[in-house]
Amino acid sequence: MQTARRRFLRTLLFGNFPPPPSPASSSIATLVRGSLDRSLPCATLAAPWSALQSRGAKVLGTDVRIGNVIQRKGRMYQVLKAQHTQHGRGGATIQVELRDVDTGNKITERFRTDEALERVFVEDKSFTYLYQEGEFVMLMEPSTFEQIEVQKELFGKASAYLKEDMTVKLQYYDGKPMSASVPHRVTCKVVQAQPNIKGLTAAPQYKKVVLDNGLTVHAPPFVETGDEIIINTTDDSYITRAKE
């Protein structure tokens, strides 16, 4: 009798339709539909897009720059020097000096400017330069004040521009520092310069000057000993006089 009464009341409330699903079964059904329908928000449970991307990219030889890390023949190298050369009708090439990031060994390679190379993407982290001791450089992480020691050769020839409290960058790959770089523009003081002799030629001629870091660069004839000038650290070229 009680069973018949429950069926009668259910018919009055829901007609011939089945009773509404319980909250638990409704949640399960929603998850099942979500797994089948990629347009639903549950699609965000998949791996992040960035995690699916390649950790490197193809670049042309002409785009290789000092400080880049490239992968070649199964090994990774940091570019220490790069010099472009034109061979007339034979096409242009780029000669690079590379440092094996694992062994430290250096090799010289020559690429065609249109040759495809594998450049490795790295993570840049900023540090404050403190001092150098022998073949090592001491840096400080500005937010935590943690000090780390890295090999001076990570900076390549740019290590000559290191100055106290300078902000430098380390390039990391898989948690390991691969290379290091200094700012592209650095102010240096001229400690030695030839006197400016006027009237020798109508066209301005650059002259050699010695900087306080020991490097010799070319500067306009009006630059004198004691002047401060801004240098492009990528190619050691003169940019302009520093503002007083």
CSV table of C-alpha atoms in Angstrom, one decimal:
chain,number,residue,atom,x,y,z
A,1,MET,CA,0.0,0.0,0.0
A,2,GLN,CA,2.8,2.5,0.9
A,3,THR,CA,4.7,1.6,-2.3
A,4,ALA,CA,1.6,2.3,-4.4
A,5,ARG,CA,1.0,5.6,-2.6
A,6,ARG,CA,4.6,6.7,-3.3
A,7,ARG,CA,4.2,5.9,-7.0
A,8,PHE,CA,0.9,7.9,-7.1
A,9,LEU,CA,2.5,11.0,-5.5
A,10,ARG,CA,5.5,10.8,-7.8
A,11,THR,CA,3.1,10.6,-10.9
A,12,LEU,CA,1.3,13.7,-9.6
A,13,LEU,CA,4.5,15.7,-9.1
A,14,PHE,CA,6.6,14.6,-12.1
A,15,GLY,CA,4.1,13.0,-14.5
A,16,ASN,CA,5.8,10.3,-16.6
A,17,PHE,CA,9.3,11.9,-16.3
A,18,PRO,CA,12.0,10.3,-14.2
A,19,PRO,CA,12.8,12.0,-10.8
A,20,PRO,CA,15.5,14.6,-10.8
A,21,PRO,CA,19.0,13.2,-10.4
A,22,SER,CA,20.8,13.5,-7.1
A,23,PRO,CA,23.5,16.2,-6.6
A,24,ALA,CA,26.2,13.6,-6.7
A,25,SER,CA,25.0,12.0,-10.0
A,26,SER,CA,24.6,15.5,-11.5
A,27,SER,CA,28.2,16.4,-10.7
A,28,ILE,CA,29.5,13.2,-12.2
A,29,ALA,CA,27.5,13.8,-15.4
A,30,THR,CA,28.8,17.3,-15.7
A,31,LEU,CA,32.4,16.1,-15.4
A,32,VAL,CA,31.8,13.4,-18.0
A,33,ARG,CA,30.2,15.9,-20.4
A,34,GLY,CA,33.1,18.3,-19.8
A,35,SER,CA,35.7,15.7,-20.6
A,36,LEU,CA,34.0,15.1,-23.9
A,37,ASP,CA,33.3,18.8,-24.7
A,38,ARG,CA,36.6,20.7,-25.1
A,39,SER,CA,34.7,24.0,-25.1
A,40,LEU,CA,33.9,23.6,-21.4
A,41,PRO,CA,36.1,25.2,-18.7
A,42,CYS,CA,37.4,21.7,-17.6
A,43,ALA,CA,39.6,21.9,-20.7
A,44,THR,CA,41.9,24.1,-18.6
A,45,LEU,CA,42.9,20.9,-16.8
A,46,ALA,CA,45.2,20.1,-19.7
A,47,ALA,CA,48.9,21.0,-19.7
A,48,PRO,CA,49.7,24.7,-20.0
A,49,TRP,CA,50.3,25.9,-23.6
A,50,SER,CA,53.8,27.1,-22.7
A,51,ALA,CA,54.8,23.7,-21.4
A,52,LEU,CA,54.1,22.2,-24.8
A,53,GLN,CA,56.4,24.6,-26.7
A,54,SER,CA,59.9,23.9,-27.9
A,55,ARG,CA,62.7,25.1,-25.7
A,56,GLY,CA,64.6,26.4,-28.8
A,57,ALA,CA,63.9,28.1,-32.1
A,58,LYS,CA,65.5,28.1,-35.5
A,59,VAL,CA,67.5,31.3,-36.3
A,60,LEU,CA,69.6,32.3,-39.3
A,61,GLY,CA,73.4,32.6,-39.0
A,62,THR,CA,73.1,36.4,-39.7
A,63,ASP,CA,71.0,36.7,-36.5
A,64,VAL,CA,73.5,35.1,-34.1
A,65,ARG,CA,74.7,37.6,-31.5
A,66,ILE,CA,77.4,37.5,-28.8
A,67,GLY,CA,76.0,35.9,-25.7
A,68,ASN,CA,73.5,33.7,-27.5
A,69,VAL,CA,73.4,30.0,-26.6
A,70,ILE,CA,73.0,27.7,-29.6
A,71,GLN,CA,72.7,23.9,-29.8
A,72,ARG,CA,75.0,22.2,-32.4
A,73,LYS,CA,75.8,18.5,-32.9
A,74,GLY,CA,74.1,17.6,-29.6
A,75,ARG,CA,76.0,20.1,-27.5
A,76,MET,CA,75.3,23.7,-26.3
A,77,TYR,CA,77.6,26.6,-26.9
A,78,GLN,CA,77.8,30.2,-25.9
A,79,VAL,CA,78.7,32.7,-28.6
A,80,LEU,CA,81.8,34.6,-27.5
A,81,LYS,CA,82.7,36.4,-30.7
A,82,ALA,CA,80.9,36.9,-34.0
A,83,GLN,CA,82.4,38.4,-37.2
A,84,HIS,CA,80.5,38.8,-40.5
A,85,THR,CA,82.5,38.3,-43.7
A,86,GLN,CA,81.5,39.0,-47.3
A,87,HIS,CA,83.0,36.8,-49.9
A,88,GLY,CA,81.9,38.5,-53.1
A,89,ARG,CA,79.8,36.3,-55.2
A,90,GLY,CA,80.5,33.4,-52.9
A,91,GLY,CA,78.0,34.8,-50.3
A,92,ALA,CA,78.4,36.0,-46.8
A,93,THR,CA,79.5,34.0,-43.8
A,94,ILE,CA,79.8,34.5,-40.1
A,95,GLN,CA,82.8,33.3,-38.1
A,96,VAL,CA,82.0,32.7,-34.4
A,97,GLU,CA,84.0,31.7,-31.4
A,98,LEU,CA,82.0,29.2,-29.2
A,99,ARG,CA,82.4,28.0,-25.7
A,100,ASP,CA,81.1,24.6,-24.7
A,101,VAL,CA,78.9,25.3,-21.7
A,102,ASP,CA,79.7,21.9,-20.1
A,103,THR,CA,83.4,21.5,-20.7
A,104,GLY,CA,84.4,25.2,-21.2
A,105,ASN,CA,86.4,24.2,-24.3
A,106,LYS,CA,86.4,26.8,-27.1
A,107,ILE,CA,86.1,26.2,-30.8
A,108,THR,CA,85.8,28.3,-33.9
A,109,GLU,CA,83.1,27.7,-36.5
A,110,ARG,CA,82.0,29.3,-39.7
A,111,PHE,CA,78.3,29.5,-40.7
A,112,ARG,CA,76.5,30.8,-43.8
A,113,THR,CA,74.4,33.8,-43.0
A,114,ASP,CA,71.4,31.9,-44.4
A,115,GLU,CA,72.2,28.7,-42.5
A,116,ALA,CA,69.5,27.6,-39.9
A,117,LEU,CA,70.8,27.2,-36.4
A,118,GLU,CA,69.1,26.1,-33.2
A,119,ARG,CA,69.1,28.9,-30.6
A,120,VAL,CA,68.3,27.8,-27.0
A,121,PHE,CA,65.9,30.0,-25.1
A,122,VAL,CA,67.2,31.0,-21.7
A,123,GLU,CA,65.9,32.7,-18.6
A,124,ASP,CA,67.3,36.1,-17.7
A,125,LYS,CA,67.9,36.9,-14.0
A,126,SER,CA,69.3,40.3,-12.8
A,127,PHE,CA,72.1,40.6,-10.3
A,128,THR,CA,74.3,43.3,-8.8
A,129,TYR,CA,78.0,43.0,-9.5
A,130,LEU,CA,80.1,43.2,-6.3
A,131,TYR,CA,83.7,42.3,-7.2
A,132,GLN,CA,85.9,39.7,-8.9
A,133,GLU,CA,88.6,37.5,-7.5
A,134,GLY,CA,90.9,35.7,-9.9
A,135,GLU,CA,88.8,33.9,-12.5
A,136,PHE,CA,85.5,34.3,-10.5
A,137,VAL,CA,83.0,37.0,-10.2
A,138,MET,CA,80.8,37.7,-7.1
A,139,LEU,CA,77.2,38.8,-7.7
A,140,MET,CA,74.3,39.5,-5.4
A,141,GLU,CA,70.6,38.9,-5.9
A,142,PRO,CA,69.1,42.3,-5.2
A,143,SER,CA,65.8,41.2,-3.6
A,144,THR,CA,67.2,38.4,-1.3
A,145,PHE,CA,70.8,39.7,-1.0
A,146,GLU,CA,72.0,36.2,-1.6
A,147,GLN,CA,75.5,36.1,-3.1
A,148,ILE,CA,76.6,33.8,-5.8
A,149,GLU,CA,80.0,33.1,-7.5
A,150,VAL,CA,80.2,32.5,-11.2
A,151,GLN,CA,83.1,32.1,-13.6
A,152,LYS,CA,84.4,35.3,-15.1
A,153,GLU,CA,84.5,33.7,-18.6
A,154,LEU,CA,80.7,33.7,-18.7
A,155,PHE,CA,80.9,37.4,-19.5
A,156,GLY,CA,83.4,36.9,-22.3
A,157,LYS,CA,85.2,40.0,-23.4
A,158,ALA,CA,82.4,42.1,-21.8
A,159,SER,CA,83.9,41.3,-18.4
A,160,ALA,CA,86.2,44.4,-18.9
A,161,TYR,CA,83.2,46.6,-18.4
A,162,LEU,CA,82.2,45.3,-15.0
A,163,LYS,CA,81.9,48.0,-12.4
A,164,GLU,CA,80.9,48.0,-8.8
A,165,ASP,CA,77.1,48.0,-8.2
A,166,MET,CA,76.5,47.5,-12.0
A,167,THR,CA,73.3,45.5,-12.8
A,168,VAL,CA,74.2,42.5,-14.9
A,169,LYS,CA,72.2,39.5,-16.2
A,170,LEU,CA,72.8,35.8,-16.0
A,171,GLN,CA,71.2,33.5,-18.6
A,172,TYR,CA,69.9,30.3,-17.1
A,173,TYR,CA,69.0,27.0,-18.7
A,174,ASP,CA,67.6,24.1,-16.6
A,175,GLY,CA,68.7,26.0,-13.5
A,176,LYS,CA,72.3,26.4,-14.6
A,177,PRO,CA,73.9,29.7,-15.6
A,178,MET,CA,74.9,29.5,-19.3
A,179,SER,CA,76.2,33.0,-20.0
A,180,ALA,CA,76.3,36.5,-18.6
A,181,SER,CA,75.9,40.0,-20.0
A,182,VAL,CA,76.5,43.6,-19.1
A,183,PRO,CA,74.4,46.6,-20.1
A,184,HIS,CA,74.6,47.6,-23.8
A,185,ARG,CA,75.6,51.2,-22.9
A,186,VAL,CA,78.3,51.8,-20.3
A,187,THR,CA,80.0,55.1,-19.4
A,188,CYS,CA,83.8,54.9,-19.4
A,189,LYS,CA,86.6,57.5,-18.7
A,190,VAL,CA,89.3,58.2,-21.2
A,191,VAL,CA,92.7,57.9,-19.6
A,192,GLN,CA,94.8,58.4,-22.7
A,193,ALA,CA,94.1,60.1,-26.0
A,194,GLN,CA,96.1,61.6,-28.8
A,195,PRO,CA,95.9,65.4,-29.0
A,196,ASN,CA,93.4,66.8,-31.5
A,197,ILE,CA,95.3,68.4,-34.4
A,198,LYS,CA,93.1,70.6,-36.5
A,199,GLY,CA,93.4,71.3,-40.2
A,200,LEU,CA,95.0,68.0,-41.2
A,201,THR,CA,92.0,66.8,-43.2
A,202,ALA,CA,88.6,68.0,-44.1
A,203,ALA,CA,86.9,64.7,-43.2
A,204,PRO,CA,86.7,63.9,-39.5
A,205,GLN,CA,89.0,61.0,-38.6
A,206,TYR,CA,88.5,58.8,-35.6
A,207,LYS,CA,91.5,58.2,-33.3
A,208,LYS,CA,92.4,55.6,-30.7
A,209,VAL,CA,91.7,56.3,-27.1
A,210,VAL,CA,92.4,54.2,-24.0
A,211,LEU,CA,89.6,53.7,-21.4
A,212,ASP,CA,89.9,53.3,-17.7
A,213,ASN,CA,89.2,49.6,-18.1
A,214,GLY,CA,92.2,49.1,-20.3
A,215,LEU,CA,90.3,48.8,-23.6
A,216,THR,CA,91.4,50.7,-26.7
A,217,VAL,CA,88.5,52.1,-28.8
A,218,HIS,CA,88.0,54.6,-31.6
A,219,ALA,CA,86.6,58.0,-30.8
A,220,PRO,CA,86.1,61.3,-32.6
A,221,PRO,CA,89.1,63.7,-32.7
A,222,PHE,CA,87.5,66.1,-30.1
A,223,VAL,CA,87.6,63.5,-27.3
A,224,GLU,CA,90.4,64.3,-24.9
A,225,THR,CA,92.0,62.7,-21.8
A,226,GLY,CA,89.7,62.9,-18.8
A,227,ASP,CA,86.4,62.9,-20.9
A,228,GLU,CA,83.7,60.4,-20.1
A,229,ILE,CA,82.2,58.7,-23.1
A,230,ILE,CA,79.4,56.2,-23.6
A,231,ILE,CA,80.5,52.9,-25.2
A,232,ASN,CA,78.4,50.2,-27.0
A,233,THR,CA,79.6,47.1,-25.2
A,234,THR,CA,78.5,44.8,-28.0
A,235,ASP,CA,81.1,46.0,-30.4
A,236,ASP,CA,83.2,48.4,-28.3
A,237,SER,CA,82.1,51.4,-30.4
A,238,TYR,CA,81.8,55.0,-29.4
A,239,ILE,CA,78.2,56.3,-29.0
A,240,THR,CA,78.5,59.8,-27.5
A,241,ARG,CA,79.9,62.0,-24.8
A,242,ALA,CA,78.5,61.4,-21.3
A,243,LYS,CA,76.4,64.3,-20.0
A,244,GLU,CA,78.0,66.2,-17.2
